[in-house]
One Martini backbone bead per residue (centre of mass of N, CA, C, O) as a GRO file, in nm:
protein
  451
    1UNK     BB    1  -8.648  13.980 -10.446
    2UNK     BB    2  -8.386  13.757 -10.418
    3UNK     BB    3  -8.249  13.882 -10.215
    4UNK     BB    4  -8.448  13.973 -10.006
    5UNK     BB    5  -8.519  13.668 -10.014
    6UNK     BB    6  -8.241  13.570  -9.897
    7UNK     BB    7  -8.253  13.757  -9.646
    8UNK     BB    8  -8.466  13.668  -9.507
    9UNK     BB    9  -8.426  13.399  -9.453
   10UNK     BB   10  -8.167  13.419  -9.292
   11UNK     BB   11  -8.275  13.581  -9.080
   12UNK     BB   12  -8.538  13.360  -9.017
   13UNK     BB   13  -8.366  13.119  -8.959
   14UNK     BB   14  -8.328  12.855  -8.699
   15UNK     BB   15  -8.341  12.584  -8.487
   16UNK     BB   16  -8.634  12.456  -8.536
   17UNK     BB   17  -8.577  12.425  -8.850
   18UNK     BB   18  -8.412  12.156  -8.757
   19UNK     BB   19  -8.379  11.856  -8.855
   20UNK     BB   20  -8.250  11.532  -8.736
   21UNK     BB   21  -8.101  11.486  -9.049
   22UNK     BB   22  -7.956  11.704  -9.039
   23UNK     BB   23  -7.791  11.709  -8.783
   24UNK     BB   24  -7.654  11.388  -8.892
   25UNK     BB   25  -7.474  11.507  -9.134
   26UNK     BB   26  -7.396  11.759  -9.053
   27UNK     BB   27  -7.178  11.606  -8.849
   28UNK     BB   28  -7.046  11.407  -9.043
   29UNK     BB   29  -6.908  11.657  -9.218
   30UNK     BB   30  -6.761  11.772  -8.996
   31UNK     BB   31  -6.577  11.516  -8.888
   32UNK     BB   32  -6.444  11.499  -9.170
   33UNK     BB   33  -6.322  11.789  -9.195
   34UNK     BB   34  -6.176  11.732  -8.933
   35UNK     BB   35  -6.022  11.567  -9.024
   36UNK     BB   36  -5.866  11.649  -9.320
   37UNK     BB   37  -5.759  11.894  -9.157
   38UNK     BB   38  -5.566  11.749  -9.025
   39UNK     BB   39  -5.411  11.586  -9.269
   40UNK     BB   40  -5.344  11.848  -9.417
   41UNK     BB   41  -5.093  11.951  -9.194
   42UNK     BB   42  -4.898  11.755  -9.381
   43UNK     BB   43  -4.881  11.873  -9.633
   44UNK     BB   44  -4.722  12.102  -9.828
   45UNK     BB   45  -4.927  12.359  -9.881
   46UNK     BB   46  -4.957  12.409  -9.578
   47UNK     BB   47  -4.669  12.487  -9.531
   48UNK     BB   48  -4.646  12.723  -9.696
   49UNK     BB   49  -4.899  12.900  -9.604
   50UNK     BB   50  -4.759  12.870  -9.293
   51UNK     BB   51  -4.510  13.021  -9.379
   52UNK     BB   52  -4.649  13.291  -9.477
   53UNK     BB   53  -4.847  13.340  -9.203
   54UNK     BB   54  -4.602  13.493  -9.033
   55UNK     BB   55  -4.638  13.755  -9.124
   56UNK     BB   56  -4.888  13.818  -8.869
   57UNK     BB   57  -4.641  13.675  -8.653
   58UNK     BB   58  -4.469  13.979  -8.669
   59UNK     BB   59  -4.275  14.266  -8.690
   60UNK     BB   60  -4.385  14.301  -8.945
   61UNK     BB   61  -4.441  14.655  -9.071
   62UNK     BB   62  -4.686  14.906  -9.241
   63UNK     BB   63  -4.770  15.190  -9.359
   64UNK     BB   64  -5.034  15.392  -9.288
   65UNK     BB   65  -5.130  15.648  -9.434
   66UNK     BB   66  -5.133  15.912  -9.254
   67UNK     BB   67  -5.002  15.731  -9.015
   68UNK     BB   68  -4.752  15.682  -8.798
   69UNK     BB   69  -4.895  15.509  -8.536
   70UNK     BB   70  -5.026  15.297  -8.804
   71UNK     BB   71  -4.955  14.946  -8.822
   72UNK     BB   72  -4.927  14.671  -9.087
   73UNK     BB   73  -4.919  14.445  -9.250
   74UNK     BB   74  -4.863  14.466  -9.558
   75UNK     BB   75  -5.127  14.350  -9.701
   76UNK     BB   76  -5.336  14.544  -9.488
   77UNK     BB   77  -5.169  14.776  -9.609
   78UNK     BB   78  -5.273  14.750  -9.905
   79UNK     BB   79  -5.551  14.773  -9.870
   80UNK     BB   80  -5.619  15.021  -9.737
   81UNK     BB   81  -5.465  15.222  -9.904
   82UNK     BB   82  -5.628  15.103 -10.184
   83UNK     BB   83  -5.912  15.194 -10.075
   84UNK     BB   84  -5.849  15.520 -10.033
   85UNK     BB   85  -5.785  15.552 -10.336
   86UNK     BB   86  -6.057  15.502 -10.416
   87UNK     BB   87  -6.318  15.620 -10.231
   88UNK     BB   88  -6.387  15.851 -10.447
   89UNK     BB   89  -6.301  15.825 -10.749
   90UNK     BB   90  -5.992  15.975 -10.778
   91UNK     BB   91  -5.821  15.810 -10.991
   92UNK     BB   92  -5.674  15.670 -11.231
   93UNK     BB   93  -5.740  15.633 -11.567
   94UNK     BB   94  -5.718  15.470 -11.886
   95UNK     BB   95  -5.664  15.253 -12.205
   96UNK     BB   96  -5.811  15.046 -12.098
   97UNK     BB   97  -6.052  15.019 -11.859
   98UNK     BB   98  -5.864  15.130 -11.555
   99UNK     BB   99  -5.728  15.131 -11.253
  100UNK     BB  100  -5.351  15.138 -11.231
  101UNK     BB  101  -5.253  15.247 -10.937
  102UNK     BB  102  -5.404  15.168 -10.692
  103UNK     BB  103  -5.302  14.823 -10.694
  104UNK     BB  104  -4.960  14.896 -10.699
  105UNK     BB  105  -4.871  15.110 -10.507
  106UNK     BB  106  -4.944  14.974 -10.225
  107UNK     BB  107  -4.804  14.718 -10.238
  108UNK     BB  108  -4.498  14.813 -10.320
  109UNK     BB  109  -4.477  15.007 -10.044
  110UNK     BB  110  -4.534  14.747  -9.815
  111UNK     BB  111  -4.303  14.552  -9.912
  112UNK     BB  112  -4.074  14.743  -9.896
  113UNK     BB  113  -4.087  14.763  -9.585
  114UNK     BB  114  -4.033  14.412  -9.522
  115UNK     BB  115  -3.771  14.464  -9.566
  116UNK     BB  116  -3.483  14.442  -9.464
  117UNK     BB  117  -3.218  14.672  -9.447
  118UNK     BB  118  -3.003  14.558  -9.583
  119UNK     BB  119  -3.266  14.560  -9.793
  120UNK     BB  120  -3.307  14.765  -9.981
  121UNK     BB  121  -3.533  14.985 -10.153
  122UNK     BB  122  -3.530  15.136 -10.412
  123UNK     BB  123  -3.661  15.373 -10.625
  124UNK     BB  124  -3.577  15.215 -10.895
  125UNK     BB  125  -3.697  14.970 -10.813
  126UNK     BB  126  -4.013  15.073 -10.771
  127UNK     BB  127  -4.045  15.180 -11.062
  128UNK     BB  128  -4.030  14.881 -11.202
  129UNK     BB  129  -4.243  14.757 -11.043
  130UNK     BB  130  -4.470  14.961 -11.102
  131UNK     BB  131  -4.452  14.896 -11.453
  132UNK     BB  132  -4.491  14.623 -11.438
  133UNK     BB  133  -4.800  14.645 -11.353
  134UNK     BB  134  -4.892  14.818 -11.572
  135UNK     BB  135  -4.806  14.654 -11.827
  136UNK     BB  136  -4.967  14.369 -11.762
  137UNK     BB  137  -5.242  14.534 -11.765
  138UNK     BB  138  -5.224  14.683 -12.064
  139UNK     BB  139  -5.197  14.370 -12.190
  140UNK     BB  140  -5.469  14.236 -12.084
  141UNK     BB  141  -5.662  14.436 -12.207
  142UNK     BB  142  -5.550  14.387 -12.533
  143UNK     BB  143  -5.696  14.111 -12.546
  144UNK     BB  144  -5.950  14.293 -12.571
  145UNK     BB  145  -6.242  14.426 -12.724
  146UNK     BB  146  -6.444  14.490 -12.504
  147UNK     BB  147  -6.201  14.647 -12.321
  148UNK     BB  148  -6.221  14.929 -12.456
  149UNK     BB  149  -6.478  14.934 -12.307
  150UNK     BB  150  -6.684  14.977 -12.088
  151UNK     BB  151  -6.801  14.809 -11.840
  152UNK     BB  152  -7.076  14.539 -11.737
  153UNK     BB  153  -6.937  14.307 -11.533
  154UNK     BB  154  -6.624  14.391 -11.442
  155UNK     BB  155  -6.404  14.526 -11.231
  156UNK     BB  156  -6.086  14.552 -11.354
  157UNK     BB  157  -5.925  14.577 -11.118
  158UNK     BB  158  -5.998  14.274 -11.032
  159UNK     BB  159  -5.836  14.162 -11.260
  160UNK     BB  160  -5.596  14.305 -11.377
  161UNK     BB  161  -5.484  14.449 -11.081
  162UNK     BB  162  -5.404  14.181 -10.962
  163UNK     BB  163  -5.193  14.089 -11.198
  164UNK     BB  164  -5.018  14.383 -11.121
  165UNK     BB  165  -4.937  14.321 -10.851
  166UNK     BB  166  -4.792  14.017 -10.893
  167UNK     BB  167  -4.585  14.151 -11.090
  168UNK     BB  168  -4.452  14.341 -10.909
  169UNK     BB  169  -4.411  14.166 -10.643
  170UNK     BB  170  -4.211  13.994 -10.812
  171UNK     BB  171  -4.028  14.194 -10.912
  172UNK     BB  172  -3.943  14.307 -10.584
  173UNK     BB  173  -3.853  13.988 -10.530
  174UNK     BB  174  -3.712  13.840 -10.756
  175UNK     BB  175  -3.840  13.630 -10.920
  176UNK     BB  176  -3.863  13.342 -11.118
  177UNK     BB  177  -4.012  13.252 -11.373
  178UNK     BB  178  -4.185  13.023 -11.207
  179UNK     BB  179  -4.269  13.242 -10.994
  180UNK     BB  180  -4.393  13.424 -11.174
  181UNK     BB  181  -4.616  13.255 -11.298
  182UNK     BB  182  -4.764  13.134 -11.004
  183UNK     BB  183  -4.845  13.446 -10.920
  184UNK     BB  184  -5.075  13.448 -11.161
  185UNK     BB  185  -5.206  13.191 -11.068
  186UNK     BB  186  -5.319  13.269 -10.837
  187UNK     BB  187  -5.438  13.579 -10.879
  188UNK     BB  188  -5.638  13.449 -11.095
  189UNK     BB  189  -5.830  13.343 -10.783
  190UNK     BB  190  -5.820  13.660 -10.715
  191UNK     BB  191  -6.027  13.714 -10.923
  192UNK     BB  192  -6.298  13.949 -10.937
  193UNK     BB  193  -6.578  14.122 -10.964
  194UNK     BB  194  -6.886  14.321 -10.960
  195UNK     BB  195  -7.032  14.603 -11.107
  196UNK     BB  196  -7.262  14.629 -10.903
  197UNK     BB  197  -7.075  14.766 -10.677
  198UNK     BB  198  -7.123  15.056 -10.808
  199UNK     BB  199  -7.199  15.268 -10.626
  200UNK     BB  200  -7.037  15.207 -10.337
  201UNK     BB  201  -6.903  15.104 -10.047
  202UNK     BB  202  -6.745  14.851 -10.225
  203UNK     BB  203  -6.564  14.953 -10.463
  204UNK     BB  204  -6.308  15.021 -10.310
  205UNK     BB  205  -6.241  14.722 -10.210
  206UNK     BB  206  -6.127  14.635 -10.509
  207UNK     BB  207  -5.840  14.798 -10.481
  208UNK     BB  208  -5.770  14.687 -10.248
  209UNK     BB  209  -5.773  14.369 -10.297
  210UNK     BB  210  -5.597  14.392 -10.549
  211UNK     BB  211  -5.323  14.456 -10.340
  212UNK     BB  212  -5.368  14.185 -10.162
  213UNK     BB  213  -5.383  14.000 -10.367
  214UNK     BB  214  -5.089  14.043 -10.515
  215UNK     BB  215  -4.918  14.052 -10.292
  216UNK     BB  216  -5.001  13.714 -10.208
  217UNK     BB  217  -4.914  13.585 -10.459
  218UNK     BB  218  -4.606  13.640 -10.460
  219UNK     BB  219  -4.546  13.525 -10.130
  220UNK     BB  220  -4.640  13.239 -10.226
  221UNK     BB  221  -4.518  13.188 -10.418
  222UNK     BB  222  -4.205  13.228 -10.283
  223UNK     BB  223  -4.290  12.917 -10.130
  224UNK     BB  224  -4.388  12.747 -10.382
  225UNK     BB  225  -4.637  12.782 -10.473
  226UNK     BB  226  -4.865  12.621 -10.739
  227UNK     BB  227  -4.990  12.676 -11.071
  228UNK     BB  228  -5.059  12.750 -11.381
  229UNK     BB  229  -4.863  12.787 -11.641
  230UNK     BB  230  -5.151  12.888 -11.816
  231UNK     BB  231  -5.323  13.134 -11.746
  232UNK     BB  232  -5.309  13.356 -12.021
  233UNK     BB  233  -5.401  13.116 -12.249
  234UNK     BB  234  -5.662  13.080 -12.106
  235UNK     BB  235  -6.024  13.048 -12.105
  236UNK     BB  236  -6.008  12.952 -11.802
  237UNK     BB  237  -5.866  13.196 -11.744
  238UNK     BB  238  -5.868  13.500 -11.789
  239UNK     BB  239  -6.063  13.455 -11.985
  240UNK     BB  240  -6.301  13.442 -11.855
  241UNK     BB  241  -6.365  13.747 -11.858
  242UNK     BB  242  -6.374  13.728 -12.143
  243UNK     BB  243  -6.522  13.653 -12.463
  244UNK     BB  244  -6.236  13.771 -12.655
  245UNK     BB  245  -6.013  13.621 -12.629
  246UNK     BB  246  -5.640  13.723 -12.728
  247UNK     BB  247  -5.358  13.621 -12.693
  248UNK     BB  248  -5.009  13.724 -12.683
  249UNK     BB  249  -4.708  13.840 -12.741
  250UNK     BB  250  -4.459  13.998 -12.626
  251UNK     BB  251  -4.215  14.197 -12.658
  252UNK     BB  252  -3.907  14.208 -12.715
  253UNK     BB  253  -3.643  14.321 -12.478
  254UNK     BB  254  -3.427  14.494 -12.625
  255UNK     BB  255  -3.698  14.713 -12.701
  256UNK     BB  256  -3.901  14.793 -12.508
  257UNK     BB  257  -4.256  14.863 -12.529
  258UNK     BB  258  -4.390  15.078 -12.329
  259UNK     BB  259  -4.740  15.188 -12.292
  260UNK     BB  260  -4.730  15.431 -12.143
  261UNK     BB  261  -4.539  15.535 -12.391
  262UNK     BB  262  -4.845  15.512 -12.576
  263UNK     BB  263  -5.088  15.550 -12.293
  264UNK     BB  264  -5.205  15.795 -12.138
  265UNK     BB  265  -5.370  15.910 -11.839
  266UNK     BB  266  -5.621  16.011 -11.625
  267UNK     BB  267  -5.632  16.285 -11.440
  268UNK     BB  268  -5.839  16.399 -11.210
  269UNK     BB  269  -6.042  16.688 -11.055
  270UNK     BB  270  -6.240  16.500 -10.973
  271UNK     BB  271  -6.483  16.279 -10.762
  272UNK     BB  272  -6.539  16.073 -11.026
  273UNK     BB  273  -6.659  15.937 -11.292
  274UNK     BB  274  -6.498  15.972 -11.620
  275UNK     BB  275  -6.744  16.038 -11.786
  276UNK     BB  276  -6.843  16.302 -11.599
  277UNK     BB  277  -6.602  16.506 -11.735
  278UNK     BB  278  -6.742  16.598 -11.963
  279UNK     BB  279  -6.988  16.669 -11.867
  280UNK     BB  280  -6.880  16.919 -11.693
  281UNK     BB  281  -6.752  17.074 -11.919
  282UNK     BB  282  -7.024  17.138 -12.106
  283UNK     BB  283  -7.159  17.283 -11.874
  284UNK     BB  284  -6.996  17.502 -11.809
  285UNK     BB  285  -7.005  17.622 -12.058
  286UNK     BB  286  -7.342  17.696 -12.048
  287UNK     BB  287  -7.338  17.863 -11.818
  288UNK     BB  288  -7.155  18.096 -11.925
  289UNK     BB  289  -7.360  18.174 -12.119
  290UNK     BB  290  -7.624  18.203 -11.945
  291UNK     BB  291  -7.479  18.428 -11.741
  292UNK     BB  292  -7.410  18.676 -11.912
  293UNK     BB  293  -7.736  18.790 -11.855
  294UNK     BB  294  -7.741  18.716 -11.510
  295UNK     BB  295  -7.510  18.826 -11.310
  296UNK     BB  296  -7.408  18.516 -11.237
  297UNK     BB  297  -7.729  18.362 -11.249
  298UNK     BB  298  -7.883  18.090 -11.283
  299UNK     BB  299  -8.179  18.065 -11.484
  300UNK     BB  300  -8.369  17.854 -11.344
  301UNK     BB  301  -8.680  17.960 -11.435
  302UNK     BB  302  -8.641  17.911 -11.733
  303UNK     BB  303  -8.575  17.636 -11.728
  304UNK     BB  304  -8.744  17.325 -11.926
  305UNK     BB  305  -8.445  17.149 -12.008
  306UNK     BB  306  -8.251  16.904 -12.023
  307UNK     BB  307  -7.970  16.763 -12.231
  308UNK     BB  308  -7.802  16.461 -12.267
  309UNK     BB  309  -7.517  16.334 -12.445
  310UNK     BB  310  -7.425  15.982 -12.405
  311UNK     BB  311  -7.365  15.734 -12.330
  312UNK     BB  312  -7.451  15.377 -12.261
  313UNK     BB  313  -7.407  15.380 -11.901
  314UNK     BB  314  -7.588  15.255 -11.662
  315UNK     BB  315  -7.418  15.323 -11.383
  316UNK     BB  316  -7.392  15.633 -11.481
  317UNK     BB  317  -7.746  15.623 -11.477
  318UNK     BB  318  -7.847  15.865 -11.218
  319UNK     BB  319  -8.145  16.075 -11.170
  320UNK     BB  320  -8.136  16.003 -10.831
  321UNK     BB  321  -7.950  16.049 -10.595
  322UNK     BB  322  -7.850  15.919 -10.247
  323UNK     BB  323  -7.526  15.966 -10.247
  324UNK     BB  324  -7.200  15.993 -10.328
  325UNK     BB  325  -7.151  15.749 -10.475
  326UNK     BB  326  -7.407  15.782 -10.714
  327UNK     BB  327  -7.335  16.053 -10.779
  328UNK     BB  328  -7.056  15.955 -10.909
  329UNK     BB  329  -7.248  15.783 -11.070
  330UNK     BB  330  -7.358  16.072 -11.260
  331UNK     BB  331  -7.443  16.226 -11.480
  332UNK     BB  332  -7.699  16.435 -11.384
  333UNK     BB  333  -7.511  16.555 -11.126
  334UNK     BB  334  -7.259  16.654 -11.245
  335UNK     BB  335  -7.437  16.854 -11.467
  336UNK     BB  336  -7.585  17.034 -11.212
  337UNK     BB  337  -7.387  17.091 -11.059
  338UNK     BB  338  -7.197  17.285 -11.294
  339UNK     BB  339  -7.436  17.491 -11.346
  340UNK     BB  340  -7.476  17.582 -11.095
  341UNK     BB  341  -7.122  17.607 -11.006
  342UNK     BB  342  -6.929  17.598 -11.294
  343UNK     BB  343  -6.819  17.359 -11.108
  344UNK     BB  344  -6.620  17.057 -10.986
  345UNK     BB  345  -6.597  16.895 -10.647
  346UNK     BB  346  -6.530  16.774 -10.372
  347UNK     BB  347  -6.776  16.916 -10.234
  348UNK     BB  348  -7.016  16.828 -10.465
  349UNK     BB  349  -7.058  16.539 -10.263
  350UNK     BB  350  -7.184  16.703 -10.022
  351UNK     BB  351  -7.478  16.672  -9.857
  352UNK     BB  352  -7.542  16.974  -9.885
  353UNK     BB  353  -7.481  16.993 -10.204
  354UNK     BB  354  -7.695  16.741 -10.278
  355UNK     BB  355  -7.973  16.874 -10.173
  356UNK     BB  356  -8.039  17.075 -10.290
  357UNK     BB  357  -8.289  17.203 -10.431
  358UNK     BB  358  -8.133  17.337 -10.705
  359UNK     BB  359  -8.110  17.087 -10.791
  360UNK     BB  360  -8.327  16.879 -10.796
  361UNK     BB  361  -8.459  17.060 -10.983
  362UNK     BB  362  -8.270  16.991 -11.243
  363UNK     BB  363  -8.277  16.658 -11.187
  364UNK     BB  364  -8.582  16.655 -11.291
  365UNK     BB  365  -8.506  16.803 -11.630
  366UNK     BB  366  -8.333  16.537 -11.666
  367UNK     BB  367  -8.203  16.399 -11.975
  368UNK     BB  368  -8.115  16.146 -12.179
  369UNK     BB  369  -7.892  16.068 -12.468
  370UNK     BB  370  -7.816  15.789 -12.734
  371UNK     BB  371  -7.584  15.794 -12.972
  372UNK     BB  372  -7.521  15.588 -13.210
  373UNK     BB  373  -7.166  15.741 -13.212
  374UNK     BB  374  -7.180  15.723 -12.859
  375UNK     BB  375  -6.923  15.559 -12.752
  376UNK     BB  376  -6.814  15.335 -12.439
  377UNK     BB  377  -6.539  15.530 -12.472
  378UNK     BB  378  -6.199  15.696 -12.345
  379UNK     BB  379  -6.154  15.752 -12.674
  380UNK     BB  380  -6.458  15.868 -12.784
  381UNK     BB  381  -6.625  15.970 -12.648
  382UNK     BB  382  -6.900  16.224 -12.558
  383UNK     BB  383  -7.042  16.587 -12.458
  384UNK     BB  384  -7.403  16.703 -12.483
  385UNK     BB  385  -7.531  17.039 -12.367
  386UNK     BB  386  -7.903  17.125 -12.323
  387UNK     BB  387  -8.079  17.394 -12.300
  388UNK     BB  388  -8.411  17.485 -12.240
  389UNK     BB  389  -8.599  17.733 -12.242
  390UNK     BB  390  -8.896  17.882 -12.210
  391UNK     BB  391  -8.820  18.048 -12.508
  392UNK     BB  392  -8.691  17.812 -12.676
  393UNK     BB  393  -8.396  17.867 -12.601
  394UNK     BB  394  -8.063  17.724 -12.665
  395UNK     BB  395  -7.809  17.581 -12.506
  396UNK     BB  396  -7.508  17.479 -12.582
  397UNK     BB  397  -7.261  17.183 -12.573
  398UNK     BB  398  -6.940  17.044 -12.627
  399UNK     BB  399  -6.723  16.751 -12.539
  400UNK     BB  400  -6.437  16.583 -12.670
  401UNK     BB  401  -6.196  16.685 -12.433
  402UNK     BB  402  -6.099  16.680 -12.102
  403UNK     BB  403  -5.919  16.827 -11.849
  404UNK     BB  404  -5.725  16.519 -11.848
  405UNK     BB  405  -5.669  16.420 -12.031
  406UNK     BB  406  -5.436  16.243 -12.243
  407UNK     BB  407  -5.506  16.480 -12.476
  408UNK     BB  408  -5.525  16.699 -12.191
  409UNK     BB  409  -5.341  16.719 -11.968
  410UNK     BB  410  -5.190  16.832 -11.671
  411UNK     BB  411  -5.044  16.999 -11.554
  412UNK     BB  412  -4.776  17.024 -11.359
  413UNK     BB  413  -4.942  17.257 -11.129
  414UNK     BB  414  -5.209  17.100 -11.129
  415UNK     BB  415  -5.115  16.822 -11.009
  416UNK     BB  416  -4.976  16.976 -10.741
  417UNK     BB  417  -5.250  17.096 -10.626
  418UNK     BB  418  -5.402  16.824 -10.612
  419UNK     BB  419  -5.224  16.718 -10.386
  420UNK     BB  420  -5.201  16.905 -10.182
  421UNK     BB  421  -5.520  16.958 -10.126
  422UNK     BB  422  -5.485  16.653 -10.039
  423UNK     BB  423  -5.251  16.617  -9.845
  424UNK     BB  424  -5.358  16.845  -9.620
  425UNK     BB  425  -5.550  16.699  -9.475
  426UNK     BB  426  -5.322  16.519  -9.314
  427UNK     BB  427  -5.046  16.699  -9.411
  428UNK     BB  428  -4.803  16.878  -9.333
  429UNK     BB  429  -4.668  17.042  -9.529
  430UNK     BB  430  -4.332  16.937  -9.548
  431UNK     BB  431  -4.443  16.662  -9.641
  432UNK     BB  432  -4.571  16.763  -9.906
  433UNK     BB  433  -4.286  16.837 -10.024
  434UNK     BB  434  -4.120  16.594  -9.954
  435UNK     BB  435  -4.300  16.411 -10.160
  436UNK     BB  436  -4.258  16.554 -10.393
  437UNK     BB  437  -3.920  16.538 -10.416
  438UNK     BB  438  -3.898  16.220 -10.408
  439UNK     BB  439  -4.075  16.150 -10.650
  440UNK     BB  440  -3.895  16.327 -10.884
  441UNK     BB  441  -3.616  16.163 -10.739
  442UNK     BB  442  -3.640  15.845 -10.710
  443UNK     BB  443  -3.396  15.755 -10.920
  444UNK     BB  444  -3.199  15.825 -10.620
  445UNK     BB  445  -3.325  15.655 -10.429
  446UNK     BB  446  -3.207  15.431 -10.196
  447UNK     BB  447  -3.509  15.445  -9.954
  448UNK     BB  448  -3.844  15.411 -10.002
  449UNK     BB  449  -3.912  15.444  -9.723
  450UNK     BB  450  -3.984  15.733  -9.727
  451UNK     BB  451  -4.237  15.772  -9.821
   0.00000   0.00000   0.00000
């Protein structure tokens, strides 16, 4: 392959291979920018930006969640916080596709703790800030009809979430107008990842990214750093991500109409792609067919082959994952695994559970097909699992919504059960119910760093 020959090379160059002439251009390029990086430490833009990296030599220091004697910059305690949001594809998702909160709570969180005490930010402070990074991310989403399709280019959140981290944290710093402008036009320099990345462990780092370099940008106009007026409006701007960018005006102040109140999002039972929330749903239900007649095990000998009907997303589509992240990106193991356990969990992605003879056995029979009017989209795709045994007959399911899409959301003691599950793993019990408390509670909370 190219990157292949590029590691080669990388790996096989060394000193022997450097001629004469390479040796003597490239002195004089060292010492033109060693001059130039001298006489740059008078501009303005260095004087700001040495002004605002104050901030990784002083006592300011937030926490990195479920650590409490581990404390880090702001920047870098968002940076971490967001990995953790991602690390397994277990937030929520959106439509148009993003994962919309996993960018702005980090950032928000470590920047509200770095404000002196004296400036307390308040719950309903963090709130608005929180709404707002989510607000300008599904605005520049519908600024595209491409992105209402799953993505196959950049990674969203590295496009919106990066922008909505940076006008969150705007809006928690109380920036005025002009410096509102620059912190999108900063954060749109710092935006953008390839979705190759995706089923590995570098996508997590795409929203940890993500919320770090949005308060970065925040920090940064607050110094004065001064980018592109007109960033949103432009096709070299924002619009570089998307064919079809057709940016609108936001609707007038009086009555603003928020997105998030006309489309909420999807919050996930298992941590997987969103898209394979249909196949485990339509599999669960085919299993329970098959079982019906087989003492509750699934008649494995019996089965001739497996057929999902799902959208054509490629990155979704790996017939043998070989680690926990590709299997998370998995229509065929998701399917295999739902049939095998009934259900889809956190367990289901553990190496001993990945590599089961019994599954494996499964994932050979496992075939896709793309029907050609199951788009992919999170607002209209489906999925349907048909098993056909030895004996020729069929069990099928189709799934329409899944439990925990937007059209079918989750209870509220089911989200608070996957809370506690989920935050149990770190912290005891009093933790866990004090900020299930604190969050219920938010818009009256005076200093928001309790949480």
């Amino acid at each position: 392959t190219i990157t292949g020959n590029f590691a080669n090379v990388i790996h096989g160059l060394n000193a022997n291979h450097l001629t004469d002439q390479v040796i003597q251009r490239s002195k004089r390029m060292i010492l033109d920018t060693l001059g130039v990086g001298l006489l740059g430490t008078s501009t303005e833009v260095y004087h700001k930006v040495t002004q605002y990296s104050k901030i990784y030599s002083s006592d300011i220091s937030s926490t990195i969640w479920g650590h409490l004697d581990f404390r880090l910059p702001p920047l870098y305690a968002a940076f971490v916080n967001g990995v953790a949001v991602h690390s397994m594809d277990f937030d929520d998702t959106w439509h148009p596709a993003t994962h919309p909160s996993g960018t702005v709570l980090p950032a928000v969180i470590a920047l509200s703790e770095a404000f002196p005490q004296k400036q307390k930010i308040s719950g309903l402070d963090l709130l608005l800030a929180f709404n707002v990074g989510i607000e300008v991310q599904g605005r520049l989403l519908r600024f595209s009809r491409e992105a209402r399709n799953i993505p196959k280019r950049f990674h969203p959140p590295t496009v919106v979430g990066t922008m909505g981290s940076a006008a969150a944290c705007a809006k928690l710093l109380a920036l005025d107008q002009l410096k509102c402008k620059n912190a999108l036009a900063i954060a749109a320099s710092y935006a953008g990842a390839p979705l190759a990345n995706a089923a590995t462990q570098t996508k997590p780092l795409h929203v940890g990214n993500a919320a770090k370099h949005g308060l970065e940008a925040a920090c940064l106009a607050s110094q004065g750093l001064q980018g592109n007026k007109q960033i949103l409006d432009m096709e070299s701007g924002i619009g570089a991500f998307y064919t079809d960018y057709n940016p609108q005006t936001l609707p007038t102040l009086q009555s603003y109409p928020w997105l998030l109140d006309q489309q909420d999002v999807a919050i996930k039972r298992f941590p997987a792609h969103l898209g394979t929330h249909w196949v485990a749903d339509a599999a669960s239900s085919v299993r329970r067919k098959l079982v019906e007649s087989s003492d509750n095990l699934l008649p494995l000998d019996k089965i001739e082959k497996i057929i999902l009907k799902v959208p054509e997303v490629k990155y979704v589509n790996r017939p043998s994952p070989t680690s926990e992240h590709e299997a998370r990106h998995s229509f065929q193991f998701v399917a295999c695994s739902a049939l095998l356990d009934g259900s889809t969990s956190v367990q289901s992605f553990t190496g001993e559970n990945m590599h089961r003879p019994a599954l494996r056995e499964l994932l050979c029979k496992t075939q896709l097909e793309h029907p050609p009017n199951n788009t992919p989209s999170f607002e209209s795709l489906y999925c349907e699992v048909s098993v056909t045994l030895r004996d020729g007959n069929t069990i099928s399911d189709r799934c329409e919504t899944f439990y925990g899409h937007w059209r079918k959301p989750l209870k509220k003691e089911d989200l608070e059960k996957k809370f506690q599950t989920n935050a149990s793993s770190v912290l005891p019990t009093e933790a866990t119910e004090g900020i299930i408390e604190t969050v219920y509670n938010l818009e009256n909370v005076e200093d928001c760093s309790v949480l």
